[in-house]
C-alpha cells in the first residue's frame, strides 16, 4: 500500500478532487493525521465518508514501525523508527519537552539513514550513508512525535546531512507546516554548509532557519573534522552564510562542537571570533557528547565557560547547548548505531 505522505500537498489536493472530494480536504487529512496523530482514515470524521473509504483503500497513514524507545527522566524521548522500502533502514527522532510550562516540545528529525560526510566525532557518519529518506519517511517522524505531545519547534539535526536530501526535506516540511502549524521561524535546519548548495537553497525561498556546523576556525582542522568539505575554504562557507542572510533576511547560527583538548582552546575561541567579526550571527557551542568507540572527549566545564567569555568579550553572541535527557537518550545516531552492532563497546 502506498504511503499517504509520499504525495506532496498539491498532489494530495488533486487526488482528493479526482476521488469525489475537494482540494481543501487534503489539508484536513494532514491536520488530522499530524496534529491529532490519528492512525485510521475512518476516524477522520470531518471528511466525507466516501473520501475516507477511497483513501483507506489506496493509502496507509503510517510508513514505518517504532522498533525502540528510550525515555529520559526529563521526558526527552528518543524513537528508533524502521522503514522498509526500498530497503530496510532505521533512523532516530527525538521529542524534547520544553522546560517552560505551556510550551510545546522541540522535535529533532533525521533526513538520511547514515551520513556520507563522515565527521570523525559523530555516530551517524561512522558507517557511511545507507540511503536518503523519502519525504514521507521524514513526515512519519513528525507524525510519531506529535503523538507524544504538542510540537512547537523542529530542528533538522538528527541523522544525515539535510542539504544532500533537500528536495525530500522541503516536501516533508510543506506537508508538516500545515499539519502541525510550524512556521518558517520554528524550523531550524543544520548543515555542514556545502557553499553551492547553500546558495541555491537561499534562492528557493527556504521556509526554515539555517544553522551551519563550523567546528573550527582553522582550515586544516575543519578539513579533518568535516571530511566531505575538506579543501573547501572556510571563507567560502562563511560567504555562503552571508549570502543566506542577504537573500532571506534571517540570521545564521554557527554551531561549534567543543571537543576536549582538540578545538576548545582559548586561541580557537579568539580565531573563531576573528572569523565571524562583523557578521550578524549567533554561535551555538555544543559540548561533545561522548560515544563509545569514538576517541574524542567532553570539554571541561571551565573551558567551555572560558570559551564563551572570549567570544562574548570579542562582541559575539554565544550560547551553550545544555545536554537534555543524556542519561538514556544519548546523542543522535547512537541508538541506531548500537542496534546495528556498530557500537562495539556499548
Ligand atoms: N549533518 C548536520 C545535521 C546533523 S548533526 C550537521 O552536521 O550539521 C547536528 C549537530 O550535532 C552538528 O552540529 C553536529 O556536529 C553535532 N554532533 C554530532 N555528534 C555529536 C556529538 N557526539 N556530541 C555533540 N554534538 C554532536
Ligand atoms: Fe553527518 Fe552531521 Fe554527523 Fe557530520 S555531524 S557525520 S554531517 S550527521
Short mmCIF file of N, CA and C and ligand atoms in Angstrom, two decimals, residues 108-109 111-112 115 117 119 121-124 156-162 189-193 211-215 226 255-259 284 286-291 294 321 331-332 334, ligand 1:
data_model
loop_
_atom_site.label_atom_id
_atom_site.label_comp_id
_atom_site.label_asym_id
_atom_site.label_seq_id
_atom_site.Cartn_x
_atom_site.Cartn_y
_atom_site.Cartn_z
N UNK A 108 13.42 16.69 17.05
CA UNK A 108 14.66 16.60 16.25
C UNK A 108 14.48 15.46 15.24
N UNK A 109 14.63 15.75 13.96
CA UNK A 109 14.37 14.72 12.94
C UNK A 109 15.61 14.43 12.09
N UNK A 111 17.25 13.06 8.27
CA UNK A 111 16.95 13.16 6.83
C UNK A 111 17.58 12.05 6.00
N UNK A 112 18.56 11.36 6.58
CA UNK A 112 19.21 10.26 5.87
C UNK A 112 19.44 9.11 6.85
N UNK A 115 25.21 8.82 7.17
CA UNK A 115 25.60 10.12 6.64
C UNK A 115 26.91 9.96 5.87
N UNK A 117 29.03 12.36 5.15
CA UNK A 117 30.01 13.42 5.41
C UNK A 117 31.19 12.90 6.24
N UNK A 119 32.06 13.00 9.65
CA UNK A 119 32.74 13.72 10.74
C UNK A 119 33.20 12.69 11.78
N UNK A 121 33.78 12.59 14.84
CA UNK A 121 33.25 12.59 16.21
C UNK A 121 31.79 12.17 16.26
N UNK A 122 31.19 11.87 15.11
CA UNK A 122 29.74 11.69 15.05
C UNK A 122 29.34 10.25 14.76
N UNK A 123 28.43 9.72 15.60
CA UNK A 123 27.99 8.33 15.44
C UNK A 123 27.24 8.12 14.13
N UNK A 124 26.58 9.16 13.63
CA UNK A 124 25.74 8.99 12.42
C UNK A 124 26.58 8.68 11.18
N UNK A 156 16.22 20.11 12.38
CA UNK A 156 16.65 19.03 11.49
C UNK A 156 18.12 18.82 11.81
N UNK A 157 18.33 18.11 12.92
CA UNK A 157 19.68 17.89 13.46
C UNK A 157 19.87 16.43 13.84
N UNK A 158 19.03 15.59 13.29
CA UNK A 158 19.16 14.17 13.56
C UNK A 158 20.22 13.57 12.64
N UNK A 159 19.98 12.34 12.22
CA UNK A 159 20.97 11.64 11.40
C UNK A 159 20.92 12.18 9.96
N UNK A 160 22.11 12.43 9.40
CA UNK A 160 22.18 12.80 7.98
C UNK A 160 22.46 14.27 7.74
N UNK A 161 22.82 14.57 6.51
CA UNK A 161 23.15 15.94 6.09
C UNK A 161 21.97 16.46 5.24
N UNK A 162 21.17 17.36 5.81
CA UNK A 162 19.93 17.79 5.14
C UNK A 162 20.13 18.36 3.73
N UNK A 189 17.27 24.11 10.25
CA UNK A 189 17.96 23.04 9.52
C UNK A 189 19.45 23.24 9.73
N UNK A 190 20.12 22.18 10.16
CA UNK A 190 21.56 22.25 10.43
C UNK A 190 22.33 21.54 9.32
N UNK A 191 23.37 22.23 8.82
CA UNK A 191 24.13 21.67 7.70
C UNK A 191 25.61 21.99 7.87
N UNK A 192 26.46 21.15 7.26
CA UNK A 192 27.89 21.47 7.27
C UNK A 192 28.20 22.58 6.27
N UNK A 193 27.23 22.95 5.44
CA UNK A 193 27.37 24.16 4.64
C UNK A 193 28.08 24.01 3.31
N UNK A 211 21.32 26.70 10.36
CA UNK A 211 22.47 26.59 11.26
C UNK A 211 23.59 25.91 10.47
N UNK A 212 24.79 26.48 10.53
CA UNK A 212 25.93 25.88 9.82
C UNK A 212 26.91 25.32 10.85
N UNK A 213 27.26 24.05 10.70
CA UNK A 213 28.23 23.41 11.60
C UNK A 213 29.63 23.79 11.16
N UNK A 214 30.30 24.60 11.96
CA UNK A 214 31.61 25.11 11.56
C UNK A 214 32.75 24.31 12.22
N UNK A 215 32.69 24.19 13.55
CA UNK A 215 33.57 23.33 14.35
C UNK A 215 35.03 23.74 14.48
N UNK A 226 35.37 17.80 9.22
CA UNK A 226 34.23 17.71 8.27
C UNK A 226 34.80 17.21 6.93
N UNK A 255 27.20 26.52 14.46
CA UNK A 255 27.35 25.51 15.51
C UNK A 255 28.81 25.11 15.61
N UNK A 256 29.21 24.82 16.85
CA UNK A 256 30.62 24.50 17.10
C UNK A 256 30.64 23.41 18.16
N UNK A 257 30.95 22.19 17.75
CA UNK A 257 31.07 21.10 18.72
C UNK A 257 32.38 21.29 19.48
N UNK A 258 32.30 21.39 20.78
CA UNK A 258 33.52 21.56 21.58
C UNK A 258 34.08 20.20 21.95
N UNK A 259 35.24 19.88 21.39
CA UNK A 259 35.89 18.60 21.64
C UNK A 259 37.07 18.86 22.58
N UNK A 284 26.47 28.73 18.47
CA UNK A 284 25.90 27.76 19.39
C UNK A 284 26.97 26.72 19.70
N UNK A 286 28.33 23.39 21.29
CA UNK A 286 27.75 22.11 21.69
C UNK A 286 28.84 21.26 22.34
N UNK A 287 28.85 21.17 23.68
CA UNK A 287 29.85 20.30 24.32
C UNK A 287 29.69 18.87 23.80
N UNK A 288 30.78 18.28 23.41
CA UNK A 288 30.75 16.93 22.83
C UNK A 288 30.11 15.93 23.77
N UNK A 289 29.24 15.13 23.21
CA UNK A 289 28.58 14.07 23.96
C UNK A 289 29.27 12.75 23.58
N UNK A 290 30.03 12.17 24.50
CA UNK A 290 30.86 11.02 24.14
C UNK A 290 30.06 9.84 23.59
N UNK A 291 30.66 9.17 22.64
CA UNK A 291 30.08 7.99 22.02
C UNK A 291 31.09 6.86 22.17
N UNK A 294 34.41 6.12 19.89
CA UNK A 294 34.89 7.33 19.20
C UNK A 294 35.87 8.06 20.13
N UNK A 321 24.73 24.80 24.32
CA UNK A 321 23.62 23.86 24.35
C UNK A 321 23.72 22.98 25.59
N UNK A 331 23.42 10.80 22.34
CA UNK A 331 23.50 11.71 21.19
C UNK A 331 22.87 11.07 19.97
N UNK A 332 22.46 11.92 19.06
CA UNK A 332 21.80 11.42 17.86
C UNK A 332 22.70 10.46 17.10
N UNK A 334 23.39 7.43 18.04
CA UNK A 334 23.96 6.37 18.87
C UNK A 334 23.04 5.16 19.02
N1 LIG B 1 24.55 16.85 9.43
C1 LIG B 1 24.12 18.07 10.00
C2 LIG B 1 22.98 17.91 10.96
C3 LIG B 1 23.01 16.76 11.91
S1 LIG B 1 24.22 16.80 13.19
C4 LIG B 1 25.28 18.79 10.66
O1 LIG B 1 26.32 18.18 10.86
O2 LIG B 1 25.13 19.98 10.90
C5 LIG B 1 23.66 18.15 14.23
C6 LIG B 1 24.76 18.73 15.10
O3 LIG B 1 25.15 17.77 16.10
C7 LIG B 1 26.00 19.09 14.31
O4 LIG B 1 26.47 20.37 14.67
C8 LIG B 1 26.97 18.01 14.77
O5 LIG B 1 28.30 18.43 14.65
C9 LIG B 1 26.56 17.76 16.19
N2 LIG B 1 27.03 16.47 16.75
C10 LIG B 1 27.18 15.29 16.13
N3 LIG B 1 27.62 14.34 17.00
C11 LIG B 1 27.75 14.95 18.19
C12 LIG B 1 28.17 14.52 19.49
N4 LIG B 1 28.51 13.26 19.74
N5 LIG B 1 28.17 15.44 20.50
C13 LIG B 1 27.79 16.72 20.28
N6 LIG B 1 27.38 17.18 19.08
C14 LIG B 1 27.37 16.31 18.05
#
